[in-house]
Coordinates of C-alpha atoms and ligand atoms in Angstrom, one line a residue:
X176 CA 4.7 2.8 35.8
X177 CA 5.3 3.5 32.2
X178 CA 2.6 2.4 29.7
X179 CA 1.6 2.3 26.2
X180 CA 1.2 5.6 24.6
X181 CA -2.6 6.1 24.0
X182 CA -3.9 5.0 21.0
X183 CA -0.8 2.2 21.1
X184 CA -1.1 -1.4 21.6
X185 CA 0.4 -4.4 22.4
X186 CA -0.4 -7.3 20.1
X187 CA 0.2 -9.9 22.9
X188 CA 0.4 -14.0 22.3
X189 CA -2.2 -15.9 21.9
X190 CA -4.0 -13.3 19.3
X191 CA -0.3 -12.2 17.4
X192 CA -1.2 -16.1 16.3
X193 CA -4.0 -15.1 14.9
X194 CA -2.2 -11.7 12.8
X195 CA 0.1 -14.7 11.7
X196 CA -2.7 -16.7 10.3
X197 CA -3.9 -13.6 8.3
X198 CA -0.4 -12.3 7.0
X199 CA 0.3 -16.3 6.0
X200 CA -2.9 -16.4 4.0
X201 CA -2.6 -12.9 2.7
X202 CA 0.5 -13.9 0.9
X203 CA -0.8 -17.2 -0.3
X204 CA -3.4 -15.4 -2.1
X205 CA -1.6 -12.4 -3.2
X206 CA 1.1 -15.0 -4.2
X207 CA -1.5 -16.6 -7.0
X208 CA -2.1 -13.2 -7.9
X209 CA 1.8 -12.7 -8.8
X210 CA 2.1 -9.8 -6.1
X211 CA 5.6 -9.6 -4.8
X212 CA 6.3 -7.4 -1.3
X213 CA 8.2 -4.3 -1.1
X214 CA 8.7 -2.7 2.2
X215 CA 9.2 1.3 2.2
X216 CA 10.4 3.2 5.2
X217 CA 8.4 4.0 7.9
X218 CA 9.1 7.8 7.7
X219 CA 9.2 9.9 4.5
X220 CA 9.5 13.4 3.6
X221 CA 6.6 15.1 4.7
X222 CA 6.4 16.7 0.7
X223 CA 5.9 12.9 -0.1
X224 CA 1.8 12.9 1.7
X225 CA 1.5 16.5 1.6
X226 CA 1.4 16.2 -2.4
X227 CA 0.5 12.6 -2.4
X228 CA -2.4 12.2 -0.2
X229 CA -3.4 16.2 -0.4
X230 CA -3.0 19.2 1.6
X231 CA -6.6 19.2 2.8
X232 CA -7.6 16.1 3.2
X233 CA -8.1 15.2 7.7
X234 CA -4.8 12.7 7.2
X235 CA -2.6 15.3 6.1
X236 CA -4.7 18.8 7.8
X237 CA -4.7 16.9 11.1
X238 CA -3.7 13.7 11.6
X239 CA 0.3 13.3 11.0
X240 CA 3.2 12.5 13.3
X241 CA 5.5 15.7 12.1
X242 CA 8.6 16.2 13.2
X243 CA 11.8 18.7 12.1
X244 CA 15.0 16.5 11.7
X245 CA 17.4 16.9 13.7
X246 CA 14.6 16.6 15.9
X247 CA 17.0 18.3 19.0
X248 CA 17.4 21.9 17.4
X249 CA 15.9 23.5 20.2
X250 CA 18.0 22.2 22.7
X251 CA 21.1 23.2 20.8
X252 CA 19.9 26.2 19.9
X253 CA 19.4 27.0 23.5
X254 CA 22.8 26.2 24.3
X255 CA 24.1 28.4 21.8
X256 CA 22.2 31.3 23.3
X257 CA 23.2 30.6 26.4
X258 CA 26.9 29.3 27.0
X259 CA 29.6 31.0 26.4
X260 CA 32.7 30.0 24.4
X261 CA 35.9 27.9 24.9
X262 CA 37.8 32.1 24.9
X263 CA 35.2 32.8 27.9
X264 CA 33.5 34.8 25.3
X265 CA 29.9 36.0 25.6
X266 CA 27.5 33.3 24.2
X267 CA 27.1 33.7 20.5
X268 CA 25.0 31.8 17.8
X269 CA 27.8 30.6 15.0
X270 CA 27.0 30.9 11.4
X271 CA 27.4 27.0 11.2
X272 CA 24.6 26.4 13.1
X273 CA 22.3 29.0 11.6
X274 CA 23.1 27.3 8.2
X275 CA 22.3 23.6 9.6
X276 CA 18.6 25.2 11.1
X277 CA 18.2 26.4 7.4
X278 CA 18.9 22.8 6.0
X279 CA 16.5 21.3 8.5
X280 CA 14.0 18.5 6.9
X281 CA 10.5 17.6 8.1
X282 CA 9.3 14.5 8.1
X283 CA 6.4 12.3 8.9
X284 CA 5.6 8.5 10.0
X285 CA 4.0 7.2 7.4
X286 CA 0.0 7.7 7.3
X287 CA -0.7 4.9 4.9
X288 CA 1.5 3.2 2.4
X289 CA 0.7 4.3 -1.1
X290 CA 2.7 7.4 -1.8
X291 CA 5.4 5.7 -0.6
X292 CA 5.2 2.6 -2.6
X293 CA 4.5 5.2 -5.9
X294 CA 7.5 7.0 -4.5
X295 CA 10.1 3.8 -4.6
X296 CA 8.1 2.9 -8.0
X297 CA 9.6 6.2 -9.5
X298 CA 12.9 5.7 -7.5
X299 CA 13.8 2.5 -8.7
X300 CA 12.3 3.2 -11.8
X301 CA 10.5 -0.2 -11.3
X302 CA 8.5 -0.3 -14.5
X303 CA 11.8 -1.3 -16.1
X304 CA 12.1 -4.9 -13.9
X305 CA 8.2 -5.5 -15.0
X306 CA 7.5 -4.9 -11.0
X307 CA 4.1 -3.7 -11.3
X308 CA 2.1 -5.5 -8.4
X309 CA 3.3 -4.9 -5.1
X310 CA 2.6 -5.5 -1.6
X311 CA 3.4 -4.7 1.9
X312 CA 2.0 -5.2 5.3
X313 CA 3.3 -2.7 8.4
X314 CA 2.5 0.1 10.9
X315 CA 0.9 2.9 10.2
X316 CA 0.1 6.3 12.4
X317 CA -2.6 8.5 12.5
X318 CA -3.4 10.6 15.4
X319 CA -6.8 9.7 15.6
X320 CA -9.2 9.5 18.3
X321 CA -8.7 6.4 19.6
X322 CA -11.5 3.9 20.3
X323 CA -12.5 0.5 18.9
X324 CA -10.8 -0.5 15.4
X325 CA -9.1 2.6 15.7
X326 CA -5.6 3.4 17.1
X327 CA -3.1 5.9 16.5
X328 CA -0.5 2.5 15.4
X329 CA -2.2 0.9 13.3
X330 CA -1.5 -1.9 11.1
X331 CA -1.9 -2.2 7.4
X332 CA -2.1 -5.0 4.2
X333 CA -1.5 -2.6 1.3
X334 CA -1.7 -3.6 -2.4
X335 CA -0.9 -2.0 -5.4
X336 CA -1.1 -2.3 -9.5
X337 CA 0.8 0.2 -11.1
X338 CA 2.8 0.8 -14.6
X339 CA 2.6 2.1 -18.0
X340 CA -0.7 2.4 -19.7
X341 CA 0.9 0.0 -22.1
X342 CA 1.0 -2.6 -19.8
X343 CA -2.8 -2.4 -19.5
X344 CA -2.5 -1.0 -15.5
X345 CA -5.3 1.8 -16.4
X346 CA -7.7 -1.4 -17.6
X347 CA -10.8 -2.1 -16.1
X348 CA -9.6 -5.5 -16.0
X349 CA -7.3 -4.8 -13.4
X350 CA -10.0 -3.2 -11.2
X351 CA -12.0 -6.2 -11.4
X352 CA -9.2 -8.7 -10.8
X353 CA -8.5 -6.7 -7.3
X354 CA -11.4 -6.9 -6.0
X355 CA -12.2 -10.4 -6.7
X356 CA -8.7 -11.9 -5.1
X357 CA -9.9 -9.7 -2.1
X358 CA -13.2 -11.6 -2.1
X359 CA -10.9 -14.4 -2.2
X360 CA -9.1 -13.5 0.4
X361 CA -12.2 -12.6 3.0
X362 CA -13.9 -16.0 2.1
X363 CA -10.7 -17.8 2.6
X364 CA -10.6 -15.9 5.6
X365 CA -13.7 -17.3 7.1
X366 CA -15.2 -13.6 6.9
X367 CA -18.3 -14.1 6.4
X368 CA -21.1 -10.7 6.0
X369 CA -18.6 -8.5 3.9
X370 CA -20.3 -5.6 2.0
X371 CA -18.4 -4.3 -1.3
X372 CA -19.5 -0.4 -1.6
X373 CA -18.4 0.7 -5.0
X374 CA -18.3 4.1 -6.7
X375 CA -16.4 6.1 -9.3
X376 CA -15.2 9.3 -8.5
X377 CA -14.1 10.3 -12.0
X378 CA -11.3 11.7 -14.0
X379 CA -10.2 15.5 -13.7
X380 CA -12.1 16.6 -15.7
X381 CA -14.7 15.1 -14.2
X382 CA -14.1 16.7 -10.8
X383 CA -14.1 20.5 -12.4
X384 CA -17.1 20.2 -13.3
X385 CA -18.3 18.4 -10.3
X386 CA -16.3 20.9 -8.1
X387 CA -17.9 24.0 -9.9
X388 CA -21.2 22.3 -9.2
X389 CA -20.5 21.3 -5.2
X390 CA -19.7 25.0 -4.7
X391 CA -22.2 26.5 -6.5
X392 CA -24.9 24.3 -4.0
X393 CA -22.8 24.7 -1.0
X394 CA -22.5 29.0 -1.8
X395 CA -26.2 29.3 0.1
X396 CA -25.6 26.8 2.6
X397 CA -22.2 26.9 3.9
X398 CA -23.1 29.9 6.5
X399 CA -24.3 27.2 8.3
X400 CA -21.9 24.7 8.4
X401 CA -19.4 23.6 10.3
X402 CA -15.6 25.9 9.9
X403 CA -14.2 23.0 8.4
X404 CA -16.5 23.0 6.1
X405 CA -16.5 26.2 5.0
X406 CA -13.1 26.4 4.1
X407 CA -13.2 22.9 2.4
X408 CA -16.0 24.7 0.1
X409 CA -13.3 27.2 -0.7
X410 CA -9.9 25.0 -1.6
X411 CA -11.7 21.4 -1.9
X412 CA -15.3 21.1 -1.8
X413 CA -15.1 16.9 -2.6
X414 CA -13.8 16.9 0.9
X415 CA -17.0 18.7 1.9
X416 CA -18.3 14.6 2.0
X417 CA -15.6 13.9 5.1
X418 CA -17.7 15.5 7.2
X419 CA -18.9 14.5 10.4
X420 CA -20.6 16.8 12.3
X421 CA -24.1 15.7 12.6
X422 CA -25.5 19.0 11.8
X423 CA -23.9 19.7 8.2
X424 CA -25.4 15.7 7.7
X425 CA -28.8 16.9 6.2
X426 CA -27.2 19.8 4.2
X427 CA -24.5 17.0 2.2
X428 CA -27.7 14.8 1.8
X429 CA -28.9 17.5 -0.8
X430 CA -25.6 18.3 -2.5
X431 CA -24.6 16.8 -6.1
X432 CA -23.4 13.8 -6.6
X433 CA -19.9 12.5 -8.9
X434 CA -22.1 10.0 -10.5
X435 CA -23.9 12.6 -12.1
X436 CA -21.0 14.0 -13.3
X437 CA -18.7 10.6 -15.2
X438 CA -18.0 11.8 -18.9
X439 CA -17.9 8.9 -21.5
X440 CA -14.7 7.5 -20.7
X441 CA -15.1 7.1 -17.3
X442 CA -18.6 5.6 -17.6
X443 CA -17.7 3.0 -19.4
X444 CA -14.4 1.9 -17.5
X445 CA -17.0 2.0 -14.6
X446 CA -19.5 -0.8 -16.4
X447 CA -16.7 -2.4 -17.4
X448 CA -16.2 -3.3 -13.8
X449 CA -18.9 -3.9 -12.9
X450 CA -19.7 -6.2 -15.7
X451 CA -16.7 -8.6 -14.7
X452 CA -17.4 -8.5 -11.3
X453 CA -21.0 -10.0 -11.9
X454 CA -19.6 -12.6 -14.4
X455 CA -16.9 -13.5 -11.5
X456 CA -19.2 -13.3 -9.2
X457 CA -18.4 -10.6 -6.4
X458 CA -21.5 -8.6 -5.1
X459 CA -21.2 -5.3 -4.4
X460 CA -24.1 -2.5 -4.0
X461 CA -23.3 1.2 -5.6
X462 CA -22.5 4.2 -3.4
X463 CA -22.6 7.4 -4.7
X464 CA -21.4 9.1 -1.9
X465 CA -18.2 7.3 -1.2
X466 CA -15.8 9.5 -2.2
X467 CA -12.7 8.4 0.7
X468 CA -10.7 10.4 2.2
X469 CA -7.8 10.9 0.4
X470 CA -7.4 12.8 -2.7
X471 CA -5.4 11.2 -5.0
X472 CA -8.5 8.6 -6.7
X473 CA -9.7 8.3 -9.7
X474 CA -12.5 6.5 -11.2
X475 CA -13.1 3.5 -9.2
X476 CA -13.4 3.7 -5.6
X477 CA -14.4 1.1 -3.0
X478 CA -14.7 -0.2 0.8
X479 CA -15.5 -3.3 2.3
X480 CA -17.2 -3.3 5.3
X481 CA -18.0 -5.4 8.3
X482 CA -21.5 -5.5 10.4
X483 CA -19.7 -6.8 13.6
X484 CA -17.3 -4.0 13.3
X485 CA -19.5 -1.1 15.1
X486 CA -19.3 2.2 14.2
X487 CA -15.1 1.6 12.6
X488 CA -16.8 -0.5 10.2
X489 CA -14.4 -0.3 7.1
X490 CA -12.4 -3.2 6.8
X491 CA -10.5 -2.4 3.9
X492 CA -10.3 0.7 1.2
X493 CA -8.6 1.2 -2.0
X494 CA -9.7 3.2 -5.9
X495 CA -7.5 3.9 -8.8
X496 CA -5.5 6.8 -8.5
X497 CA -4.3 7.3 -12.4
X498 CA -2.2 10.6 -12.1
X499 CA -0.3 10.2 -8.3
X500 CA 3.0 9.5 -10.2
X501 CA 2.8 12.4 -12.5
X502 CA 2.1 14.4 -9.3
X503 CA 4.8 12.9 -7.5
X504 CA 7.2 13.6 -10.9
X505 CA 7.0 10.3 -12.3
X506 CA 5.6 9.2 -15.5
X507 CA 2.8 8.7 -16.7
X508 CA 1.4 5.2 -14.7
X509 CA -2.1 4.7 -13.7
X510 CA -2.5 2.4 -10.4
X511 CA -5.1 0.9 -7.9
X512 CA -4.7 0.0 -4.9
X513 CA -6.5 -0.8 -1.4
X514 CA -5.3 -1.4 2.1
X515 CA -6.7 -3.4 4.5
X516 CA -7.0 -2.3 8.3
X517 CA -5.1 -5.2 9.5
X518 CA -6.5 -4.5 13.0
X519 CA -10.0 -4.9 12.2
X520 CA -9.5 -7.7 10.0
X521 CA -8.4 -9.6 13.4
X522 CA -11.1 -8.0 15.1
X523 CA -13.8 -9.7 12.5
X524 CA -11.9 -12.9 12.5
X525 CA -12.1 -13.7 16.1
X526 CA -15.8 -14.6 16.0
X527 CA -14.6 -17.2 13.7
X528 CA -11.1 -18.2 14.8
X529 CA -10.0 -18.2 17.6
X530 CA -6.4 -18.0 18.5
X531 CA -6.8 -21.2 20.0
X532 CA -7.3 -23.1 16.6
X533 CA -4.2 -21.4 15.2
X534 CA -1.9 -21.5 17.7
X535 CA 0.8 -24.4 17.8
X536 CA 1.3 -25.6 20.9
X537 CA 3.8 -27.6 22.4
X538 CA 3.8 -30.9 21.2
X539 CA 6.0 -32.4 24.2
X540 CA 7.8 -30.6 27.2
X541 CA 11.1 -31.5 28.5
X542 CA 11.4 -32.2 32.4
X543 CA 15.4 -32.6 33.5
X544 CA 14.7 -34.5 36.8
X545 CA 17.6 -33.8 38.9
X546 CA 21.3 -32.3 38.9
X547 CA 23.1 -32.8 36.0
X548 CA 20.3 -33.6 33.8
X549 CA 19.8 -30.5 31.9
X550 CA 22.8 -31.4 30.4
X551 CA 20.6 -34.6 28.9
X552 CA 17.5 -32.6 28.1
X553 CA 18.7 -30.2 26.2
X554 CA 20.4 -32.9 23.9
X555 CA 17.0 -34.7 23.9
X556 CA 14.9 -31.3 22.9
X557 CA 17.8 -30.7 20.3
X558 CA 16.8 -34.1 19.3
X559 CA 13.3 -33.2 18.8
X560 CA 13.2 -30.5 17.4
X561 CA 15.0 -31.4 14.3
X562 CA 12.1 -33.3 13.9
X563 CA 10.2 -31.1 13.7
X564 CA 8.4 -30.6 16.9
X565 CA 7.5 -27.7 19.2
X566 CA 9.4 -28.9 21.7
X567 CA 9.4 -26.1 25.6
X568 CA 12.5 -27.5 28.2
X569 CA 12.1 -27.0 31.9
X570 CA 14.9 -27.0 34.5
X571 CA 16.8 -29.8 36.4
X572 CA 16.1 -27.6 40.2
X573 CA 12.0 -27.9 38.9
X574 CA 10.7 -30.6 41.2
X575 CA 8.2 -33.3 39.4
X576 CA 4.7 -31.6 40.4
X577 CA 6.3 -28.2 39.1
X578 CA 7.4 -29.4 35.6
X579 CA 3.9 -30.6 35.3
X580 CA 2.0 -27.6 36.1
X581 CA 5.0 -25.9 33.4
X582 CA 3.8 -28.6 31.2
X583 CA 0.1 -27.9 31.5
X584 CA 0.0 -24.5 31.8
X585 CA 2.6 -24.2 28.5
X586 CA -0.5 -26.4 27.3
X587 CA 1.7 -29.5 25.9
X588 CA 0.8 -32.9 24.9
X589 CA 3.3 -34.9 26.8
X590 CA 5.7 -34.4 29.2
X591 CA 8.8 -36.2 28.9
X592 CA 11.2 -37.0 32.1
X593 CA 14.6 -37.0 31.8
X594 CA 16.0 -38.6 35.0
X595 CA 19.0 -40.9 36.1
X596 CA 17.8 -43.6 35.3
X597 CA 15.8 -42.8 32.0
X598 CA 19.3 -41.8 31.0
X599 CA 20.8 -44.9 32.0
X600 CA 18.3 -47.2 30.3
X601 CA 18.2 -45.0 27.5
X602 CA 14.4 -45.0 27.3
X603 CA 12.6 -42.1 28.6
X604 CA 9.1 -41.9 30.4
X605 CA 6.5 -40.0 28.2
X606 CA 3.5 -39.2 29.4
X607 CA 0.3 -38.2 27.7
X608 CA -1.3 -35.1 29.9
X609 CA -4.3 -35.1 28.9
X610 CA -5.0 -38.8 29.1
X611 CA -2.9 -39.5 31.9
X612 CA -1.3 -42.9 29.8
X613 CA 2.5 -42.9 30.8
X614 CA 5.2 -45.3 28.5
X615 CA 8.7 -45.8 28.3
X616 CA 10.1 -45.3 24.9
X617 CA 13.9 -46.2 23.9
X618 CA 14.9 -42.4 22.3
X619 CA 14.9 -43.4 18.9
X620 CA 11.4 -44.1 18.6
X621 CA 10.9 -40.8 20.7
X622 CA 10.1 -38.5 17.5
X623 CA 8.2 -41.1 16.4
X624 CA 6.1 -42.0 18.9
X625 CA 4.9 -38.4 19.7
X626 CA 4.4 -37.2 15.9
X627 CA 2.0 -40.3 15.5
X628 CA 0.0 -39.4 19.1
X629 CA -0.8 -35.7 17.7
Ligands
LIG924 P1 -8.3 4.5 4.1 O1 -9.4 4.2 3.7 O2 -7.1 5.8 4.7 O3 -7.0 3.8 2.7 O4 -7.4 3.0 5.3 C1 -7.3 1.8 4.5 C2 -8.0 0.9 6.0 O5 -7.3 1.4 7.1 C3 -9.6 1.0 6.1 O6 -10.2 1.1 5.9 C4 -9.4 1.0 7.8 O7 -9.5 -0.7 8.3 C5 -7.8 1.1 7.9 N1 -7.4 2.5 9.4 C6 -7.6 3.5 8.8 N2 -7.4 4.3 9.9 C7 -7.1 3.3 11.1 C8 -7.1 3.9 12.5 N3 -6.7 4.7 13.0 N4 -7.0 2.3 13.1 C9 -7.2 1.2 12.6 N5 -7.2 1.3 11.3 C10 -7.3 2.2 10.5 C11 -5.8 4.5 2.5 O8 -4.8 3.9 3.7 C12 -5.4 3.7 1.5 N6 -3.6 4.3 1.3 C13 -5.2 2.5 0.2 C14 -5.0 2.7 -0.9 C15 -4.3 1.7 -0.7 N7 -5.9 2.9 -1.7 C16 -5.3 2.9 -2.7 N8 -4.2 2.1 -2.5

């Protein structure tokens, strides 16, 4: 038997109804803040993520699904090397083929959405169209070790605010607006007990001073740390904070914090964000160890956690990335955004919102009874569906007992019998499956009657 690949999974009904419930609440809330949807490709050139997310991050250095395109190049090469040509001459590799080898492109399944959205912003000059609040919902791919709440194909709900400084995109008001929107969304979904952790990771100036201090602090101790940290200490010391090796944690605890290195501008910006959050009543805690796992962050960085999720408790994460557009060859365009892990959001929701409470079961199961009745039943079902009723339809070969079983399994409220007598009388037996009450209803009255009884 062929099974779903490790780290991937099928989302089945009725749980998919919860996903739809989440996505429709998200779309409503985002609309109220003037966000519009963007859909970018699932795969992009590898360079986008290497430059955007950062070579030294775990995501880029360990977790990406990357391949050379065309992917079948090795099979073709083998054929070229082993088969004689039409004239029977010994195998040679054609120059055209060698050329095509040189033009192969490295492609990657997107591990996150921000880099792709910023690429699209630059490619389509979205600033000219005044598009600066964008969101996207879809699958992302990371080759992580699967566990509860962590998959290799997972879903993100991602939102970004990006634009020229003249549009206010670097203002602390944007940071606060985004965080307030998230609080509103989580509250609206009925997710209690969330916790907002907030930090500022500063700007490139602060980062240079911080990196120097980190290198200095690491120098005498890095020999005792894991191989990854030894490399990071040289290439990108900030990434030492991503280390999960238990033995390294006591050393990491003693390292300097970015909060000690913020310049005046960054400090003021961060204070202004906090001031608005307090004014609008969004609770947060400061955490100056929060550096996030992607290199593009500047200034505000944040995560929302949820207690019930266990080890993978970050329900969403995000922050500001004022230099990303320029790093990708675009104009200066400060930005801030977040991505919600939809799999985790749905998990934390399941305590309060069950699939049963959001799924819409059939209002009525139409049961054709006897030969020739499929035609009549199809007609009736079509009429009822036009009245916005959810209608499930049986088959004339089913005996009455089987139709009842099918209707009950489907969770229908009513079963509607369509037999020869009913068709002749143009009135149909409608039975309430919960109460057992059965009445004969004229065709013209059916939809209204089924609705009234809801
Ligand atoms: P991230 O922290 O890497 O940020 O991912 C955001 C969220 O996606 C996480 O908090 C988690 O809920 C979810 N997530 C990540 N990996 C997995 C996984 N393997 N399985 C299940 N859920 C996962 C970003 O991706 C940034 N692009 C966010 C951002 C947008 N920053 C600015 N704009």
